[in-house]
Amino acid sequence: MPETTSSRGGSHCYVELRGVQWRLGLGILPSSPSPSIDDLRRVTANYRRRYAALRKQLLVDPHVPKDGSNSPGVVMDNPLSQNPDSMWGRFFRNAELEKMVDQDLTRLYPETGSYFQTTGCQAMLRRILLLWCLSHPEYGYRQGMHELLAPLLYVLHVDVERLSEVEKSHKDHFADKFDGFTYHENGDSTYKLDFKKFDGSDSDKSSAKANNLTELDPVTQTIVLLSDPYGAESELGIVLSKKFMEHDAYSMFDALMSGAHGVVSMAEFFSPSPYGSSLTGFSPVIEASSAMYHLLSVVDSPLHTHLVELGVEPQYFSLRWLRVLFGREFSLEDLLLLWDEIFACDNTKCKKVEAEESSNCGVLDSPRGAFISAFAVSMILKLRASLLATGNATSCLQKLVNFPNDVNLEKLVAKAKSLQALAAEVNSLNSIMLVHNEVKPASARGHSLSLDSSSYPRTLLNVVPESYWEEKWRVLHNEEEHKQGVGKEEVPKIRKGWSERVKLRLSRTETDPPPLMKTVSIKLPEEPSSVIRSLFGSDENKENSVCDEVVEQQGSVEVADKKFGSGEIPLNFSDPPSPIHGLENSSVASNSSVDENEAESCGTHREGCPPVGVSAVSNGPPSEYDIQNDESTGKSVAGVKERSFSGKFLWLRKFEQNGVEGATCEGCDNSCESSKGETVDQNTMVSLRNLGEAMLENIQVIESVFETGSPENGKVTAMSALNELRKISNLLSQM
Amino acid sequence: MVLVLALGDLHIPHRAPDLPAKFKSMLVPGKIQHVICTGNLCIKEVHDYLKTLCPDLHITRGEYDDDARYPDTKTLTIGQFKLGICHGHQVIPWGDLDSLAMLQRQLDVDILVTGHSHQFTAYKHEAGVVINPGSATGAFSSITYDVNPSFVLMDIDGLRVVVYVYELIDGEVKVDKIDFKKTTN
């Protein structure tokens, strides 16, 4: 039996006894303060009593009359009774459950000679699962629970075998010398108390007879003490006991499923309903999967964006990983090692700096959860090369689902440990928002109508129901209101207003950008001509306004690159951001890509937009790449300005055509209206989106006006912006 | 824990249109392992319906059955018990216990299930048990007045059989229970 190294102080003696080790880790056996053998025994005995009582209560034999009296009328209690409370009714329900369980059990580790296929083991597994499901009717039986239970039983079995080995080699510590004493009537006055005479067993030549317990090595000593039938709680307290294997396995399984007052409870992964205090309203599996994806994005952003672009949602493959704690990805021996690590992690809830319960992914919020998430990420990283090489989602999924068998588990575990701290930290960030981000970006691709190639599968988008996104949006919005600073409040509020109408809304990457990603906020230079400035100004506002569209920063960059192909587009904005809002950062990012969206949507709506305003723009470029602390404008423009020229051209065209300043807003409004009129066959939502953007842009204009301290043109702009807003609201109300 | 349904003498469609609704609601597939039918269904649709309750169906021929291929008598073994089925119109005098016992000895069964009288009876004698499930639809009978719909469900468990009798009296389902133990010989 492979030995595990335990880092828990005070439990070194149990190092070789996985069953005990795991019970300590799962919280069944008290782990702190360092418990005495007696304590362990007592706790074990208590658990066993509980299980026995449960079994008596729940396993129904319809023939046995209840309370000794004749059953309450045969009318109630006949086999065909429709009454759900009747004994027969319960019996049939149990029988159905048993059938389901049996289906799974027959397929558990089916290789010949497997311990799990022996009848004894199968019977135990069946009973344990049945009783657990009956005592937790809200979960029922789900496929996968048997796979969680099987290794638990296995380690107990191994421990018991170990015990019998030790017994054989140290017989006299186990021999109960109270039976079969014969009274020797021999003439010679031998001392009757000479035990060696009565010791009928053959002398052990293999091991030295250690008469004194303390002479044994500590492990054996512990084993002896743990299984002493005269210790605390006598036979019920023998910690390694074959007779009570079922009881122990049940308590381990129960602790694992319910989390044993910790955070990570496996049962949550089987339930479709949202986890306790979760704001997102998703099932815990989805939350956990997205937390894992979030960690991946922090750790290895290119891979993450690649997967997201392909539309590989995390729960497709991680459902199986999480529900069975990686039981299907590794062989049994490897799995035992892995679970050693998992159970060695503490399962108590992480303490956060501020008590913001809402802000974390509740399901994985403990060191154990962090480790699980980190391990999943390290598994994905292992397949990095092949994942990055494939261009379509199905084969990516195939690779992830058929995880190679011959991996070096230690390496994966080591990597997971190194990521564990990061995972814990990441978990406590705004992971809910990123839940949205992770799940939605795929649809962003779908909406950028002309974006890129058809290689990105869009079929996955259709699966998501409309209200799903709306809901997410609302929740996200609530989140943001709490978290983000004041400066952002206006923007989200506005968005909320029309988000209801828009289907398939996407959240914005408002969160702290991943550390690997360097974003640049590049602001307008302070002194282009006022005309141009206002042109840009409104344009920027428009761009800012579209913050809510999510495209991954990198993804957009890449796409943009392909789109425009201008060689000098700096892909890597290496300048560090000056003190900038999170908003600006993210809006930078989203702006860049959104520009293209805008550009494209504009492009499709209006034909033949002559790129006008190049001159205006061209004044700008040299200064655009300067980073400036621009509190006055308070605007940020994506450095990808250059790239977005054509996009801007389309917008600017309108501006120029319609005049300067105040006309800009009208321009956008007109364009929106025209867009609505022209593109009847386009989605209404696209036009709605444009409307919304227009609104936002107007509001940004007003914002900027106030920030700049209202110069004259600013006032006019503000007024016109307000007018436009009114018009748009009329439009919307008419729709 | 084997549940065996015994019924017969439905006489559908000649004397009755269908099983009583309350019976039908009780008879759901999945609970019953075997179905024994004494005969006089009479048409194939009834046979199909009984088949849906449980695939293991045993029928003997009654005098009005359309399908002439059913046997006159049948025996089967369920658990520790040997069961025999016969419609009963062949055994004269109809319903006579001694004659039925003779048939039981001929078939060498512990439990003999017969019909034809449209009346529930359950006799125990030294050779075994004779059960008549009555008519499941309450069809008219020339030898019995006031026929109540009835059928029998047997719960065979080791050496013990519990017979549940379901009768529809005045629109209400009445259930009764009889215990039989087989003496090992």
PDB file of N, CA, C and O in Angstrom, chain B residues 60-112:
ATOM      1  N   THR B  60     -55.609 -19.659 -18.874  1.00  0.00           N
ATOM      2  CA  THR B  60     -56.224 -20.927 -19.281  1.00  0.00           C
ATOM      3  C   THR B  60     -57.539 -20.604 -19.983  1.00  0.00           C
ATOM      4  O   THR B  60     -58.063 -19.501 -19.868  1.00  0.00           O
ATOM      5  N   ARG B  61     -58.036 -21.575 -20.655  1.00  0.00           N
ATOM      6  CA  ARG B  61     -59.170 -21.310 -21.551  1.00  0.00           C
ATOM      7  C   ARG B  61     -60.493 -21.411 -20.811  1.00  0.00           C
ATOM      8  O   ARG B  61     -60.757 -22.393 -20.120  1.00  0.00           O
ATOM      9  N   GLY B  62     -61.281 -20.385 -20.952  1.00  0.00           N
ATOM     10  CA  GLY B  62     -62.654 -20.444 -20.463  1.00  0.00           C
ATOM     11  C   GLY B  62     -63.566 -20.740 -21.627  1.00  0.00           C
ATOM     12  O   GLY B  62     -63.170 -20.673 -22.775  1.00  0.00           O
ATOM     13  N   GLU B  63     -64.833 -21.055 -21.348  1.00  0.00           N
ATOM     14  CA  GLU B  63     -65.689 -21.551 -22.421  1.00  0.00           C
ATOM     15  C   GLU B  63     -66.070 -20.466 -23.418  1.00  0.00           C
ATOM     16  O   GLU B  63     -66.469 -20.766 -24.543  1.00  0.00           O
ATOM     17  N   TYR B  64     -65.919 -19.183 -23.030  1.00  0.00           N
ATOM     18  CA  TYR B  64     -66.303 -18.130 -23.977  1.00  0.00           C
ATOM     19  C   TYR B  64     -65.097 -17.427 -24.589  1.00  0.00           C
ATOM     20  O   TYR B  64     -65.245 -16.434 -25.285  1.00  0.00           O
ATOM     21  N   ASP B  65     -63.924 -17.922 -24.337  1.00  0.00           N
ATOM     22  CA  ASP B  65     -62.748 -17.243 -24.870  1.00  0.00           C
ATOM     23  C   ASP B  65     -62.663 -17.353 -26.377  1.00  0.00           C
ATOM     24  O   ASP B  65     -62.885 -18.428 -26.949  1.00  0.00           O
ATOM     25  N   ASP B  66     -62.311 -16.258 -27.011  1.00  0.00           N
ATOM     26  CA  ASP B  66     -62.168 -16.255 -28.461  1.00  0.00           C
ATOM     27  C   ASP B  66     -60.953 -17.061 -28.911  1.00  0.00           C
ATOM     28  O   ASP B  66     -60.992 -17.769 -29.905  1.00  0.00           O
ATOM     29  N   ASP B  67     -59.905 -16.917 -28.163  1.00  0.00           N
ATOM     30  CA  ASP B  67     -58.667 -17.573 -28.570  1.00  0.00           C
ATOM     31  C   ASP B  67     -58.698 -19.023 -28.092  1.00  0.00           C
ATOM     32  O   ASP B  67     -58.693 -19.297 -26.900  1.00  0.00           O
ATOM     33  N   ALA B  68     -58.712 -19.929 -29.023  1.00  0.00           N
ATOM     34  CA  ALA B  68     -58.824 -21.341 -28.655  1.00  0.00           C
ATOM     35  C   ALA B  68     -57.495 -21.970 -28.298  1.00  0.00           C
ATOM     36  O   ALA B  68     -57.439 -23.145 -27.955  1.00  0.00           O
ATOM     37  N   ARG B  69     -56.457 -21.159 -28.356  1.00  0.00           N
ATOM     38  CA  ARG B  69     -55.154 -21.770 -28.140  1.00  0.00           C
ATOM     39  C   ARG B  69     -54.746 -21.806 -26.673  1.00  0.00           C
ATOM     40  O   ARG B  69     -53.706 -22.344 -26.337  1.00  0.00           O
ATOM     41  N   TYR B  70     -55.497 -21.182 -25.811  1.00  0.00           N
ATOM     42  CA  TYR B  70     -55.136 -21.279 -24.397  1.00  0.00           C
ATOM     43  C   TYR B  70     -55.320 -22.713 -23.936  1.00  0.00           C
ATOM     44  O   TYR B  70     -56.264 -23.394 -24.308  1.00  0.00           O
ATOM     45  N   PRO B  71     -54.455 -23.163 -23.045  1.00  0.00           N
ATOM     46  CA  PRO B  71     -54.590 -24.533 -22.539  1.00  0.00           C
ATOM     47  C   PRO B  71     -55.738 -24.639 -21.549  1.00  0.00           C
ATOM     48  O   PRO B  71     -56.207 -23.649 -21.003  1.00  0.00           O
ATOM     49  N   ASP B  72     -56.131 -25.855 -21.288  1.00  0.00           N
ATOM     50  CA  ASP B  72     -57.177 -26.066 -20.292  1.00  0.00           C
ATOM     51  C   ASP B  72     -56.655 -25.866 -18.883  1.00  0.00           C
ATOM     52  O   ASP B  72     -57.312 -25.290 -18.031  1.00  0.00           O
ATOM     53  N   THR B  73     -55.488 -26.412 -18.631  1.00  0.00           N
ATOM     54  CA  THR B  73     -54.891 -26.211 -17.317  1.00  0.00           C
ATOM     55  C   THR B  73     -53.430 -25.816 -17.493  1.00  0.00           C
ATOM     56  O   THR B  73     -52.824 -26.060 -18.533  1.00  0.00           O
ATOM     57  N   LYS B  74     -52.904 -25.222 -16.473  1.00  0.00           N
ATOM     58  CA  LYS B  74     -51.504 -24.790 -16.533  1.00  0.00           C
ATOM     59  C   LYS B  74     -50.906 -24.867 -15.146  1.00  0.00           C
ATOM     60  O   LYS B  74     -51.589 -24.612 -14.146  1.00  0.00           O
ATOM     61  N   THR B  75     -49.632 -25.195 -15.084  1.00  0.00           N
ATOM     62  CA  THR B  75     -48.955 -25.161 -13.785  1.00  0.00           C
ATOM     63  C   THR B  75     -47.696 -24.325 -13.901  1.00  0.00           C
ATOM     64  O   THR B  75     -47.057 -24.281 -14.950  1.00  0.00           O
ATOM     65  N   LEU B  76     -47.351 -23.671 -12.820  1.00  0.00           N
ATOM     66  CA  LEU B  76     -46.088 -22.922 -12.782  1.00  0.00           C
ATOM     67  C   LEU B  76     -45.573 -22.918 -11.361  1.00  0.00           C
ATOM     68  O   LEU B  76     -46.314 -23.150 -10.414  1.00  0.00           O
ATOM     69  N   THR B  77     -44.306 -22.644 -11.232  1.00  0.00           N
ATOM     70  CA  THR B  77     -43.671 -22.604  -9.914  1.00  0.00           C
ATOM     71  C   THR B  77     -43.181 -21.193  -9.651  1.00  0.00           C
ATOM     72  O   THR B  77     -42.472 -20.606 -10.463  1.00  0.00           O
ATOM     73  N   ILE B  78     -43.583 -20.671  -8.541  1.00  0.00           N
ATOM     74  CA  ILE B  78     -43.126 -19.337  -8.140  1.00  0.00           C
ATOM     75  C   ILE B  78     -42.567 -19.491  -6.735  1.00  0.00           C
ATOM     76  O   ILE B  78     -43.291 -19.809  -5.804  1.00  0.00           O
ATOM     77  N   GLY B  79     -41.283 -19.241  -6.614  1.00  0.00           N
ATOM     78  CA  GLY B  79     -40.667 -19.395  -5.312  1.00  0.00           C
ATOM     79  C   GLY B  79     -40.783 -20.832  -4.861  1.00  0.00           C
ATOM     80  O   GLY B  79     -40.420 -21.768  -5.572  1.00  0.00           O
ATOM     81  N   GLN B  80     -41.293 -20.999  -3.658  1.00  0.00           N
ATOM     82  CA  GLN B  80     -41.427 -22.346  -3.114  1.00  0.00           C
ATOM     83  C   GLN B  80     -42.763 -22.975  -3.448  1.00  0.00           C
ATOM     84  O   GLN B  80     -43.025 -24.102  -3.048  1.00  0.00           O
ATOM     85  N   PHE B  81     -43.603 -22.255  -4.141  1.00  0.00           N
ATOM     86  CA  PHE B  81     -44.974 -22.719  -4.343  1.00  0.00           C
ATOM     87  C   PHE B  81     -45.188 -23.173  -5.776  1.00  0.00           C
ATOM     88  O   PHE B  81     -44.690 -22.586  -6.720  1.00  0.00           O
ATOM     89  N   LYS B  82     -46.014 -24.216  -5.858  1.00  0.00           N
ATOM     90  CA  LYS B  82     -46.449 -24.634  -7.190  1.00  0.00           C
ATOM     91  C   LYS B  82     -47.887 -24.172  -7.367  1.00  0.00           C
ATOM     92  O   LYS B  82     -48.727 -24.429  -6.498  1.00  0.00           O
ATOM     93  N   LEU B  83     -48.129 -23.513  -8.460  1.00  0.00           N
ATOM     94  CA  LEU B  83     -49.470 -23.007  -8.695  1.00  0.00           C
ATOM     95  C   LEU B  83     -50.087 -23.715  -9.880  1.00  0.00           C
ATOM     96  O   LEU B  83     -49.404 -24.009 -10.871  1.00  0.00           O
ATOM     97  N   GLY B  84     -51.375 -23.926  -9.773  1.00  0.00           N
ATOM     98  CA  GLY B  84     -52.087 -24.527 -10.899  1.00  0.00           C
ATOM     99  C   GLY B  84     -53.253 -23.630 -11.280  1.00  0.00           C
ATOM    100  O   GLY B  84     -53.861 -22.970 -10.431  1.00  0.00           O
ATOM    101  N   ILE B  85     -53.551 -23.584 -12.585  1.00  0.00           N
ATOM    102  CA  ILE B  85     -54.638 -22.744 -13.064  1.00  0.00           C
ATOM    103  C   ILE B  85     -55.579 -23.601 -13.898  1.00  0.00           C
ATOM    104  O   ILE B  85     -55.132 -24.431 -14.702  1.00  0.00           O
ATOM    105  N   CYS B  86     -56.858 -23.342 -13.695  1.00  0.00           N
ATOM    106  CA  CYS B  86     -57.850 -24.006 -14.528  1.00  0.00           C
ATOM    107  C   CYS B  86     -59.086 -23.130 -14.507  1.00  0.00           C
ATOM    108  O   CYS B  86     -59.384 -22.504 -13.490  1.00  0.00           O
ATOM    109  N   HIS B  87     -59.847 -23.097 -15.593  1.00  0.00           N
ATOM    110  CA  HIS B  87     -61.002 -22.203 -15.549  1.00  0.00           C
ATOM    111  C   HIS B  87     -62.064 -22.715 -14.600  1.00  0.00           C
ATOM    112  O   HIS B  87     -62.695 -21.961 -13.886  1.00  0.00           O
ATOM    113  N   GLY B  88     -62.320 -23.993 -14.621  1.00  0.00           N
ATOM    114  CA  GLY B  88     -63.249 -24.560 -13.665  1.00  0.00           C
ATOM    115  C   GLY B  88     -64.558 -25.023 -14.248  1.00  0.00           C
ATOM    116  O   GLY B  88     -65.332 -25.737 -13.592  1.00  0.00           O
ATOM    117  N   HIS B  89     -64.855 -24.645 -15.463  1.00  0.00           N
ATOM    118  CA  HIS B  89     -66.112 -25.128 -16.034  1.00  0.00           C
ATOM    119  C   HIS B  89     -65.987 -26.612 -16.382  1.00  0.00           C
ATOM    120  O   HIS B  89     -66.968 -27.289 -16.618  1.00  0.00           O
ATOM    121  N   GLN B  90     -64.723 -27.075 -16.407  1.00  0.00           N
ATOM    122  CA  GLN B  90     -64.540 -28.492 -16.726  1.00  0.00           C
ATOM    123  C   GLN B  90     -64.776 -29.372 -15.509  1.00  0.00           C
ATOM    124  O   GLN B  90     -64.959 -30.579 -15.654  1.00  0.00           O
ATOM    125  N   VAL B  91     -64.719 -28.758 -14.346  1.00  0.00           N
ATOM    126  CA  VAL B  91     -64.797 -29.549 -13.117  1.00  0.00           C
ATOM    127  C   VAL B  91     -66.243 -29.526 -12.626  1.00  0.00           C
ATOM    128  O   VAL B  91     -66.756 -28.492 -12.222  1.00  0.00           O
ATOM    129  N   ILE B  92     -66.837 -30.681 -12.645  1.00  0.00           N
ATOM    130  CA  ILE B  92     -68.263 -30.749 -12.304  1.00  0.00           C
ATOM    131  C   ILE B  92     -68.410 -31.568 -11.034  1.00  0.00           C
ATOM    132  O   ILE B  92     -67.740 -32.595 -10.900  1.00  0.00           O
ATOM    133  N   PRO B  93     -69.206 -31.157 -10.101  1.00  0.00           N
ATOM    134  CA  PRO B  93     -70.095 -29.986 -10.084  1.00  0.00           C
ATOM    135  C   PRO B  93     -69.297 -28.675  -9.937  1.00  0.00           C
ATOM    136  O   PRO B  93     -68.248 -28.639  -9.307  1.00  0.00           O
ATOM    137  N   TRP B  94     -69.817 -27.614 -10.597  1.00  0.00           N
ATOM    138  CA  TRP B  94     -69.102 -26.364 -10.566  1.00  0.00           C
ATOM    139  C   TRP B  94     -68.924 -25.871  -9.141  1.00  0.00           C
ATOM    140  O   TRP B  94     -69.899 -25.767  -8.363  1.00  0.00           O
ATOM    141  N   GLY B  95     -67.715 -25.588  -8.785  1.00  0.00           N
ATOM    142  CA  GLY B  95     -67.439 -25.013  -7.491  1.00  0.00           C
ATOM    143  C   GLY B  95     -67.340 -26.010  -6.356  1.00  0.00           C
ATOM    144  O   GLY B  95     -67.145 -25.632  -5.217  1.00  0.00           O
ATOM    145  N   ASP B  96     -67.439 -27.284  -6.648  1.00  0.00           N
ATOM    146  CA  ASP B  96     -67.404 -28.264  -5.568  1.00  0.00           C
ATOM    147  C   ASP B  96     -65.976 -28.442  -5.084  1.00  0.00           C
ATOM    148  O   ASP B  96     -65.065 -28.744  -5.857  1.00  0.00           O
ATOM    149  N   LEU B  97     -65.834 -28.349  -3.797  1.00  0.00           N
ATOM    150  CA  LEU B  97     -64.490 -28.353  -3.251  1.00  0.00           C
ATOM    151  C   LEU B  97     -63.806 -29.699  -3.432  1.00  0.00           C
ATOM    152  O   LEU B  97     -62.603 -29.771  -3.745  1.00  0.00           O
ATOM    153  N   ASP B  98     -64.530 -30.745  -3.249  1.00  0.00           N
ATOM    154  CA  ASP B  98     -63.889 -32.055  -3.361  1.00  0.00           C
ATOM    155  C   ASP B  98     -63.395 -32.295  -4.773  1.00  0.00           C
ATOM    156  O   ASP B  98     -62.295 -32.840  -4.975  1.00  0.00           O
ATOM    157  N   SER B  99     -64.190 -31.927  -5.736  1.00  0.00           N
ATOM    158  CA  SER B  99     -63.746 -32.144  -7.116  1.00  0.00           C
ATOM    159  C   SER B  99     -62.535 -31.288  -7.449  1.00  0.00           C
ATOM    160  O   SER B  99     -61.602 -31.710  -8.138  1.00  0.00           O
ATOM    161  N   LEU B 100     -62.585 -30.086  -6.923  1.00  0.00           N
ATOM    162  CA  LEU B 100     -61.432 -29.221  -7.164  1.00  0.00           C
ATOM    163  C   LEU B 100     -60.179 -29.774  -6.487  1.00  0.00           C
ATOM    164  O   LEU B 100     -59.072 -29.702  -7.027  1.00  0.00           O
ATOM    165  N   ALA B 101     -60.387 -30.350  -5.301  1.00  0.00           N
ATOM    166  CA  ALA B 101     -59.239 -30.935  -4.620  1.00  0.00           C
ATOM    167  C   ALA B 101     -58.677 -32.084  -5.433  1.00  0.00           C
ATOM    168  O   ALA B 101     -57.456 -32.293  -5.495  1.00  0.00           O
ATOM    169  N   MET B 102     -59.590 -32.801  -6.073  1.00  0.00           N
ATOM    170  CA  MET B 102     -59.130 -33.877  -6.940  1.00  0.00           C
ATOM    171  C   MET B 102     -58.269 -33.314  -8.055  1.00  0.00           C
ATOM    172  O   MET B 102     -57.194 -33.839  -8.354  1.00  0.00           O
ATOM    173  N   LEU B 103     -58.739 -32.262  -8.641  1.00  0.00           N
ATOM    174  CA  LEU B 103     -57.948 -31.632  -9.700  1.00  0.00           C
ATOM    175  C   LEU B 103     -56.601 -31.170  -9.164  1.00  0.00           C
ATOM    176  O   LEU B 103     -55.559 -31.303  -9.804  1.00  0.00           O
ATOM    177  N   GLN B 104     -56.610 -30.659  -7.970  1.00  0.00           N
ATOM    178  CA  GLN B 104     -55.368 -30.159  -7.395  1.00  0.00           C
ATOM    179  C   GLN B 104     -54.372 -31.285  -7.197  1.00  0.00           C
ATOM    180  O   GLN B 104     -53.186 -31.141  -7.460  1.00  0.00           O
ATOM    181  N   ARG B 105     -54.893 -32.417  -6.750  1.00  0.00           N
ATOM    182  CA  ARG B 105     -53.998 -33.543  -6.571  1.00  0.00           C
ATOM    183  C   ARG B 105     -53.487 -34.023  -7.911  1.00  0.00           C
ATOM    184  O   ARG B 105     -52.328 -34.397  -8.045  1.00  0.00           O
ATOM    185  N   GLN B 106     -54.365 -33.966  -8.925  1.00  0.00           N
ATOM    186  CA  GLN B 106     -53.928 -34.385 -10.264  1.00  0.00           C
ATOM    187  C   GLN B 106     -52.791 -33.508 -10.754  1.00  0.00           C
ATOM    188  O   GLN B 106     -51.803 -33.967 -11.298  1.00  0.00           O
ATOM    189  N   LEU B 107     -52.945 -32.212 -10.557  1.00  0.00           N
ATOM    190  CA  LEU B 107     -51.920 -31.304 -11.052  1.00  0.00           C
ATOM    191  C   LEU B 107     -50.721 -31.236 -10.122  1.00  0.00           C
ATOM    192  O   LEU B 107     -49.666 -30.744 -10.506  1.00  0.00           O
ATOM    193  N   ASP B 108     -50.934 -31.731  -8.915  1.00  0.00           N
ATOM    194  CA  ASP B 108     -49.868 -31.708  -7.916  1.00  0.00           C
ATOM    195  C   ASP B 108     -49.362 -30.288  -7.681  1.00  0.00           C
ATOM    196  O   ASP B 108     -48.201 -29.961  -7.912  1.00  0.00           O
ATOM    197  N   VAL B 109     -50.266 -29.441  -7.221  1.00  0.00           N
ATOM    198  CA  VAL B 109     -49.900 -28.067  -6.949  1.00  0.00           C
ATOM    199  C   VAL B 109     -50.297 -27.714  -5.535  1.00  0.00           C
ATOM    200  O   VAL B 109     -51.145 -28.367  -4.925  1.00  0.00           O
ATOM    201  N   ASP B 110     -49.623 -26.690  -5.010  1.00  0.00           N
ATOM    202  CA  ASP B 110     -49.970 -26.226  -3.675  1.00  0.00           C
ATOM    203  C   ASP B 110     -51.152 -25.282  -3.709  1.00  0.00           C
ATOM    204  O   ASP B 110     -51.988 -25.275  -2.815  1.00  0.00           O
ATOM    205  N   ILE B 111     -51.171 -24.443  -4.734  1.00  0.00           N
ATOM    206  CA  ILE B 111     -52.244 -23.448  -4.841  1.00  0.00           C
ATOM    207  C   ILE B 111     -52.957 -23.673  -6.165  1.00  0.00           C
ATOM    208  O   ILE B 111     -52.320 -23.680  -7.217  1.00  0.00           O
ATOM    209  N   LEU B 112     -54.251 -23.856  -6.100  1.00  0.00           N
ATOM    210  CA  LEU B 112     -55.033 -24.014  -7.320  1.00  0.00           C
ATOM    211  C   LEU B 112     -55.902 -22.780  -7.501  1.00  0.00           C
ATOM    212  O   LEU B 112     -56.607 -22.375  -6.571  1.00  0.00           O
TER     213      LEU B 112
END
